[in-house]
Amino acid sequence: MDTQWACHELFCRRVSEMTDGAFQLVPFGPGEIVPGLQVMDAIGQGSVECGFTPATFYYGKDPTLAFGTAVPFGLSSRQTWSWLYEGGGREIMRDVYRDQGVHAIPANNTGAQMGGWFRREVRTQEEMKGIKMRIAGLAGLVMGKLGVIAQQLAPGDIYPALERGVIDAAEYIGPYDDEKLGFNRIAKFYYYPGWWEWAPSADIMVNAKAWDALPAQYKQVMETAGAECWHWSMARFDELAPPAMRRLIATGTQLRPYSREIMGAAYKASKELYGELGDQNPRFRKVWEHWNKHRIEQTQWFRVAEDSMANFVAVATTQR
């Protein structure tokens, strides 16, 4: 079962369970009632009352929405949660969502994603030029600065586009979900890390007027269910990724790290993009400055406590 769909189902079930069946949400699959990249539009307009989608799909309406999911060279899952719930992230993002007619509840996170499937190796920035790649959100704009031709496709459209050669590469989530969609049957080079989505979130979005009309108890139930699903999905991805990666490698998938040259160029391009978007959009600059302050503080803290421990254990574990 696709982990995103499983999270969607869990949210609906937990809302029902916590209200003894009095509050029912009926889950529909991708594309059943709304096309894949139009979920937020339908909710904001009131065509449907709520839905499950990453905010970054709609960055064209306001690039600030990307902070609701993930931005290049951003935060880990723990750092994301602390920004949202202790660092003021939800408060500063509330009006961003409201302007789209929705109330957003964080309800899913995948942790660090992979860097995509490629038909051929890419070792240098020069070799990235001209590649047609499915990649969503601000990452597509960064890739554009590296010469990549970025395309945003709904998840269900990725495999046929890659199979027909419409695109040369595609990023999605990680080993478990990517294996389910069969990308390894078409492109054998699997790159890491997914520097654009260190810990992307997806939201349960509720029509703003419908949200305002809900009883306080039901609002709290939905918020609580969202928090549970967010952490459940993190645990599920962490548990399912290792065996899925082993299966992929056993069937011919070749892991490749992005070179330091490509990573450095992408980091520089990301910083340039944030400056450009900030100059064009005062709201983006305001949120970016708030988010970036949190990122810098968290990076410094994790470098001392978390990263030092993780690096030692990684080396010690591989020693014979």
CSV table of C-alpha atoms in Angstrom, one decimal:
chain,number,residue,atom,x,y,z
A,1,MET,CA,0.0,0.0,0.0
A,2,ASP,CA,1.3,3.5,-0.9
A,3,THR,CA,2.4,5.2,2.3
A,4,GLN,CA,0.7,8.4,1.4
A,5,TRP,CA,-2.7,6.7,0.9
A,6,ALA,CA,-2.2,4.7,4.1
A,7,CYS,CA,-1.7,8.0,6.0
A,8,HIS,CA,-4.8,9.5,4.4
A,9,GLU,CA,-6.9,6.5,5.5
A,10,LEU,CA,-5.4,6.5,9.0
A,11,PHE,CA,-6.4,10.2,9.4
A,12,CYS,CA,-10.0,9.5,8.5
A,13,ARG,CA,-10.2,6.5,10.7
A,14,ARG,CA,-8.7,8.2,13.7
A,15,VAL,CA,-11.1,11.2,13.4
A,16,SER,CA,-14.0,8.7,13.5
A,17,GLU,CA,-12.6,6.7,16.4
A,18,MET,CA,-11.9,9.8,18.5
A,19,THR,CA,-15.5,11.0,18.0
A,20,ASP,CA,-17.2,7.6,18.5
A,21,GLY,CA,-18.3,7.7,14.8
A,22,ALA,CA,-20.0,11.1,15.1
A,23,PHE,CA,-17.6,12.8,12.7
A,24,GLN,CA,-17.0,10.9,9.5
A,25,LEU,CA,-14.5,11.7,6.7
A,26,VAL,CA,-14.7,9.6,3.6
A,27,PRO,CA,-11.3,9.1,1.8
A,28,PHE,CA,-11.1,9.1,-2.0
A,29,GLY,CA,-8.1,8.0,-4.0
A,30,PRO,CA,-5.9,10.3,-6.2
A,31,GLY,CA,-7.9,11.7,-9.1
A,32,GLU,CA,-11.2,10.1,-8.1
A,33,ILE,CA,-13.0,13.5,-7.5
A,34,VAL,CA,-10.2,16.0,-8.1
A,35,PRO,CA,-7.2,15.9,-10.5
A,36,GLY,CA,-3.9,15.3,-8.8
A,37,LEU,CA,-2.5,18.9,-8.8
A,38,GLN,CA,-5.8,20.7,-8.2
A,39,VAL,CA,-6.7,19.5,-4.7
A,40,MET,CA,-5.9,22.8,-2.9
A,41,ASP,CA,-7.8,24.7,-5.5
A,42,ALA,CA,-10.9,22.6,-5.1
A,43,ILE,CA,-10.8,22.9,-1.3
A,44,GLY,CA,-10.3,26.6,-1.4
A,45,GLN,CA,-13.2,27.1,-3.8
A,46,GLY,CA,-15.4,24.8,-1.7
A,47,SER,CA,-15.9,22.1,-4.3
A,48,VAL,CA,-14.7,19.6,-1.7
A,49,GLU,CA,-14.5,20.3,2.0
A,50,CYS,CA,-11.0,18.8,2.7
A,51,GLY,CA,-8.2,16.9,1.1
A,52,PHE,CA,-4.7,15.6,1.5
A,53,THR,CA,-1.9,17.3,-0.5
A,54,PRO,CA,1.6,18.8,-0.3
A,55,ALA,CA,1.4,22.6,-0.3
A,56,THR,CA,4.6,22.9,-2.5
A,57,PHE,CA,2.5,21.7,-5.6
A,58,TYR,CA,0.9,25.1,-5.6
A,59,TYR,CA,4.1,27.3,-5.3
A,60,GLY,CA,3.1,29.0,-8.5
A,61,LYS,CA,0.3,30.8,-6.7
A,62,ASP,CA,2.6,31.9,-3.9
A,63,PRO,CA,6.1,30.5,-3.5
A,64,THR,CA,5.7,30.9,0.3
A,65,LEU,CA,3.5,27.8,0.2
A,66,ALA,CA,6.7,25.7,-0.4
A,67,PHE,CA,7.6,26.2,3.3
A,68,GLY,CA,4.6,24.2,4.2
A,69,THR,CA,6.2,21.1,2.6
A,70,ALA,CA,10.0,21.5,2.2
A,71,VAL,CA,12.5,23.8,0.5
A,72,PRO,CA,16.0,22.9,-0.8
A,73,PHE,CA,18.7,22.4,1.8
A,74,GLY,CA,16.1,22.9,4.6
A,75,LEU,CA,15.2,21.1,7.8
A,76,SER,CA,15.2,17.6,9.0
A,77,SER,CA,12.0,16.0,10.3
A,78,ARG,CA,12.7,16.9,13.9
A,79,GLN,CA,13.7,20.4,13.0
A,80,THR,CA,10.6,20.8,10.8
A,81,TRP,CA,8.3,19.7,13.7
A,82,SER,CA,10.0,22.1,16.1
A,83,TRP,CA,9.7,25.0,13.7
A,84,LEU,CA,6.0,24.2,13.1
A,85,TYR,CA,4.9,23.7,16.7
A,86,GLU,CA,7.5,25.5,18.9
A,87,GLY,CA,9.2,27.9,16.6
A,88,GLY,CA,6.1,29.8,15.3
A,89,GLY,CA,6.0,28.1,11.9
A,90,ARG,CA,2.3,27.4,11.9
A,91,GLU,CA,1.5,30.9,13.0
A,92,ILE,CA,3.5,32.6,10.4
A,93,MET,CA,2.1,30.2,7.7
A,94,ARG,CA,-1.5,30.5,8.7
A,95,ASP,CA,-2.3,33.6,6.6
A,96,VAL,CA,-0.4,32.1,3.6
A,97,TYR,CA,-2.9,29.2,3.6
A,98,ARG,CA,-5.9,31.4,4.4
A,99,ASP,CA,-5.3,33.4,1.3
A,100,GLN,CA,-5.8,30.2,-0.6
A,101,GLY,CA,-9.1,29.6,1.3
A,102,VAL,CA,-7.8,26.7,3.4
A,103,HIS,CA,-6.8,25.8,6.9
A,104,ALA,CA,-3.8,23.4,6.9
A,105,ILE,CA,-3.0,20.6,9.3
A,106,PRO,CA,0.4,18.9,9.0
A,107,ALA,CA,-0.4,15.2,8.7
A,108,ASN,CA,2.4,13.4,6.9
A,109,ASN,CA,6.2,13.5,6.7
A,110,THR,CA,8.5,11.1,4.8
A,111,GLY,CA,11.9,12.0,6.3
A,112,ALA,CA,14.9,12.4,4.0
A,113,GLN,CA,13.9,11.5,0.5
A,114,MET,CA,16.1,10.1,-2.3
A,115,GLY,CA,17.5,12.2,-5.1
A,116,GLY,CA,15.7,10.6,-8.1
A,117,TRP,CA,16.0,8.0,-10.8
A,118,PHE,CA,18.1,8.7,-13.9
A,119,ARG,CA,18.5,6.8,-17.1
A,120,ARG,CA,22.2,7.7,-17.2
A,121,GLU,CA,24.8,8.8,-14.7
A,122,VAL,CA,25.3,12.5,-14.0
A,123,ARG,CA,28.7,13.2,-12.4
A,124,THR,CA,29.1,16.9,-13.1
A,125,GLN,CA,27.0,20.0,-13.4
A,126,GLU,CA,27.6,20.0,-17.1
A,127,GLU,CA,26.1,16.6,-17.4
A,128,MET,CA,22.9,17.8,-15.7
A,129,LYS,CA,22.2,20.3,-18.5
A,130,GLY,CA,19.3,19.4,-20.8
A,131,ILE,CA,18.0,16.6,-18.7
A,132,LYS,CA,14.2,16.5,-18.5
A,133,MET,CA,13.3,15.7,-14.9
A,134,ARG,CA,10.1,15.4,-13.0
A,135,ILE,CA,10.6,17.4,-9.8
A,136,ALA,CA,8.2,19.5,-7.8
A,137,GLY,CA,8.2,22.8,-6.0
A,138,LEU,CA,11.1,25.3,-5.7
A,139,ALA,CA,13.5,22.4,-6.4
A,140,GLY,CA,12.4,22.7,-10.0
A,141,LEU,CA,13.5,26.3,-10.1
A,142,VAL,CA,16.8,25.4,-8.6
A,143,MET,CA,17.3,22.6,-11.1
A,144,GLY,CA,16.5,25.1,-13.8
A,145,LYS,CA,19.5,27.1,-12.7
A,146,LEU,CA,21.7,24.0,-13.2
A,147,GLY,CA,20.4,23.6,-16.7
A,148,VAL,CA,17.8,20.9,-16.0
A,149,ILE,CA,14.4,21.1,-17.7
A,150,ALA,CA,12.1,20.7,-14.7
A,151,GLN,CA,8.6,19.3,-15.1
A,152,GLN,CA,5.9,19.0,-12.4
A,153,LEU,CA,3.8,15.9,-12.9
A,154,ALA,CA,1.2,14.3,-10.6
A,155,PRO,CA,2.5,11.1,-9.1
A,156,GLY,CA,0.3,8.9,-11.3
A,157,ASP,CA,1.8,10.4,-14.4
A,158,ILE,CA,5.4,9.9,-13.6
A,159,TYR,CA,5.9,6.2,-14.7
A,160,PRO,CA,4.3,6.6,-18.1
A,161,ALA,CA,6.3,9.8,-18.8
A,162,LEU,CA,9.5,8.1,-17.8
A,163,GLU,CA,8.6,4.9,-19.8
A,164,ARG,CA,7.9,6.9,-23.0
A,165,GLY,CA,11.0,9.0,-22.7
A,166,VAL,CA,9.0,12.2,-22.1
A,167,ILE,CA,11.3,12.7,-19.1
A,168,ASP,CA,14.8,11.4,-18.5
A,169,ALA,CA,14.7,11.4,-14.7
A,170,ALA,CA,12.2,11.6,-11.9
A,171,GLU,CA,12.2,12.1,-8.2
A,172,TYR,CA,9.3,10.8,-6.0
A,173,ILE,CA,9.8,9.7,-2.4
A,174,GLY,CA,12.0,6.9,-1.3
A,175,PRO,CA,12.8,3.2,-1.8
A,176,TYR,CA,9.4,1.7,-0.7
A,177,ASP,CA,7.1,3.9,-2.7
A,178,ASP,CA,9.4,4.2,-5.7
A,179,GLU,CA,9.7,0.4,-5.8
A,180,LYS,CA,5.9,0.1,-5.8
A,181,LEU,CA,5.7,2.4,-8.8
A,182,GLY,CA,8.4,0.5,-10.7
A,183,PHE,CA,10.8,3.3,-11.5
A,184,ASN,CA,13.7,0.8,-11.2
A,185,ARG,CA,12.4,-1.1,-14.2
A,186,ILE,CA,13.1,2.0,-16.4
A,187,ALA,CA,15.9,3.9,-14.9
A,188,LYS,CA,18.7,2.1,-13.0
A,189,PHE,CA,20.7,4.9,-11.4
A,190,TYR,CA,19.2,5.9,-8.1
A,191,TYR,CA,20.7,9.2,-6.7
A,192,TYR,CA,21.0,10.5,-3.2
A,193,PRO,CA,20.5,12.7,-1.2
A,194,GLY,CA,17.2,14.4,-2.0
A,195,TRP,CA,18.6,17.8,-1.1
A,196,TRP,CA,15.4,19.5,-2.0
A,197,GLU,CA,13.2,17.4,0.4
A,198,TRP,CA,15.1,16.5,3.5
A,199,ALA,CA,11.8,16.1,5.4
A,200,PRO,CA,8.8,17.1,3.3
A,201,SER,CA,5.3,17.4,4.9
A,202,ALA,CA,1.9,17.0,3.4
A,203,ASP,CA,-1.2,18.6,4.9
A,204,ILE,CA,-4.8,17.8,5.5
A,205,MET,CA,-6.3,21.0,4.0
A,206,VAL,CA,-9.8,22.1,5.1
A,207,ASN,CA,-11.9,24.7,3.4
A,208,ALA,CA,-11.5,27.8,5.6
A,209,LYS,CA,-15.2,28.5,5.9
A,210,ALA,CA,-16.0,24.9,6.7
A,211,TRP,CA,-13.2,24.9,9.3
A,212,ASP,CA,-14.5,28.0,11.0
A,213,ALA,CA,-17.9,26.4,11.2
A,214,LEU,CA,-16.7,23.2,13.0
A,215,PRO,CA,-17.2,22.8,16.7
A,216,ALA,CA,-14.1,23.3,18.8
A,217,GLN,CA,-14.0,19.6,19.7
A,218,TYR,CA,-13.9,18.5,16.1
A,219,LYS,CA,-11.1,21.0,15.3
A,220,GLN,CA,-9.1,19.6,18.1
A,221,VAL,CA,-9.7,16.0,17.0
A,222,MET,CA,-8.5,16.8,13.5
A,223,GLU,CA,-5.4,18.6,14.8
A,224,THR,CA,-4.6,15.6,17.1
A,225,ALA,CA,-5.2,13.1,14.3
A,226,GLY,CA,-2.9,15.1,12.1
A,227,ALA,CA,-0.1,15.1,14.6
A,228,GLU,CA,-0.5,11.3,15.1
A,229,CYS,CA,-0.4,10.7,11.3
A,230,TRP,CA,2.6,12.9,10.9
A,231,HIS,CA,4.7,10.9,13.4
A,232,TRP,CA,3.2,7.6,12.2
A,233,SER,CA,4.3,8.2,8.7
A,234,MET,CA,7.8,9.1,9.8
A,235,ALA,CA,8.0,5.8,11.7
A,236,ARG,CA,6.6,3.9,8.7
A,237,PHE,CA,9.0,5.3,6.2
A,238,ASP,CA,12.0,4.6,8.4
A,239,GLU,CA,10.9,1.0,8.9
A,240,LEU,CA,10.1,0.3,5.3
A,241,ALA,CA,13.0,2.0,3.5
A,242,PRO,CA,15.9,-0.3,4.4
A,243,PRO,CA,14.4,-3.6,3.2
A,244,ALA,CA,13.0,-1.9,0.1
A,245,MET,CA,16.5,-0.5,-0.7
A,246,ARG,CA,18.0,-4.0,-0.4
A,247,ARG,CA,15.4,-5.4,-2.8
A,248,LEU,CA,16.1,-2.6,-5.3
A,249,ILE,CA,19.9,-3.2,-5.2
A,250,ALA,CA,19.4,-6.9,-5.5
A,251,THR,CA,17.5,-6.4,-8.8
A,252,GLY,CA,20.1,-4.1,-10.4
A,253,THR,CA,19.5,-0.7,-9.1
A,254,GLN,CA,22.8,1.3,-8.8
A,255,LEU,CA,23.1,3.8,-6.0
A,256,ARG,CA,24.9,7.0,-6.9
A,257,PRO,CA,25.7,10.0,-4.7
A,258,TYR,CA,25.4,13.5,-6.1
A,259,SER,CA,28.9,14.8,-6.6
A,260,ARG,CA,30.2,17.6,-4.4
A,261,GLU,CA,30.3,19.7,-7.5
A,262,ILE,CA,26.6,19.2,-8.1
A,263,MET,CA,25.7,19.6,-4.4
A,264,GLY,CA,27.7,22.8,-4.2
A,265,ALA,CA,26.1,24.3,-7.3
A,266,ALA,CA,22.6,23.4,-6.1
A,267,TYR,CA,23.3,25.0,-2.7
A,268,LYS,CA,24.5,28.2,-4.3
A,269,ALA,CA,21.6,28.3,-6.7
A,270,SER,CA,19.1,27.8,-3.8
A,271,LYS,CA,20.5,30.8,-2.0
A,272,GLU,CA,20.2,32.8,-5.2
A,273,LEU,CA,16.7,31.8,-5.6
A,274,TYR,CA,15.6,32.7,-2.1
A,275,GLY,CA,17.1,36.1,-2.6
A,276,GLU,CA,15.3,36.6,-5.9
A,277,LEU,CA,11.9,35.4,-4.6
A,278,GLY,CA,12.3,37.6,-1.5
A,279,ASP,CA,12.9,40.6,-3.7
A,280,GLN,CA,9.7,39.8,-5.7
A,281,ASN,CA,7.5,38.7,-2.7
A,282,PRO,CA,7.7,40.5,0.7
A,283,ARG,CA,5.8,37.7,2.3
A,284,PHE,CA,8.2,35.1,1.1
A,285,ARG,CA,11.1,37.1,2.5
A,286,LYS,CA,9.3,37.4,5.9
A,287,VAL,CA,8.7,33.7,6.1
A,288,TRP,CA,12.2,32.8,4.8
A,289,GLU,CA,13.9,35.0,7.4
A,290,HIS,CA,11.9,33.4,10.1
A,291,TRP,CA,12.5,29.9,8.8
A,292,ASN,CA,16.2,30.5,8.1
A,293,LYS,CA,16.9,31.8,11.6
A,294,HIS,CA,15.4,28.5,13.0
A,295,ARG,CA,17.4,26.5,10.4
A,296,ILE,CA,20.8,28.1,11.4
A,297,GLU,CA,20.2,27.6,15.1
A,298,GLN,CA,19.1,24.0,14.6
A,299,THR,CA,22.0,23.2,12.3
A,300,GLN,CA,24.5,24.5,14.9
A,301,TRP,CA,22.8,22.5,17.7
A,302,PHE,CA,22.5,19.3,15.8
A,303,ARG,CA,26.2,19.6,14.6
A,304,VAL,CA,27.3,19.4,18.3
A,305,ALA,CA,24.9,16.8,19.7
A,306,GLU,CA,23.1,14.8,17.0
A,307,ASP,CA,25.4,14.8,14.0
A,308,SER,CA,28.5,14.0,16.0
A,309,MET,CA,26.8,11.0,17.5
A,310,ALA,CA,25.4,9.8,14.2
A,311,ASN,CA,28.7,10.1,12.5
A,312,PHE,CA,30.5,8.1,15.2
A,313,VAL,CA,27.9,5.3,15.2
A,314,ALA,CA,27.9,5.1,11.4
A,315,VAL,CA,31.7,4.6,11.3
A,316,ALA,CA,31.7,2.2,14.4
A,317,THR,CA,28.9,0.1,13.0
A,318,THR,CA,30.8,-0.6,9.7
A,319,GLN,CA,34.1,-1.4,11.4
A,320,ARG,CA,34.9,-5.1,11.6
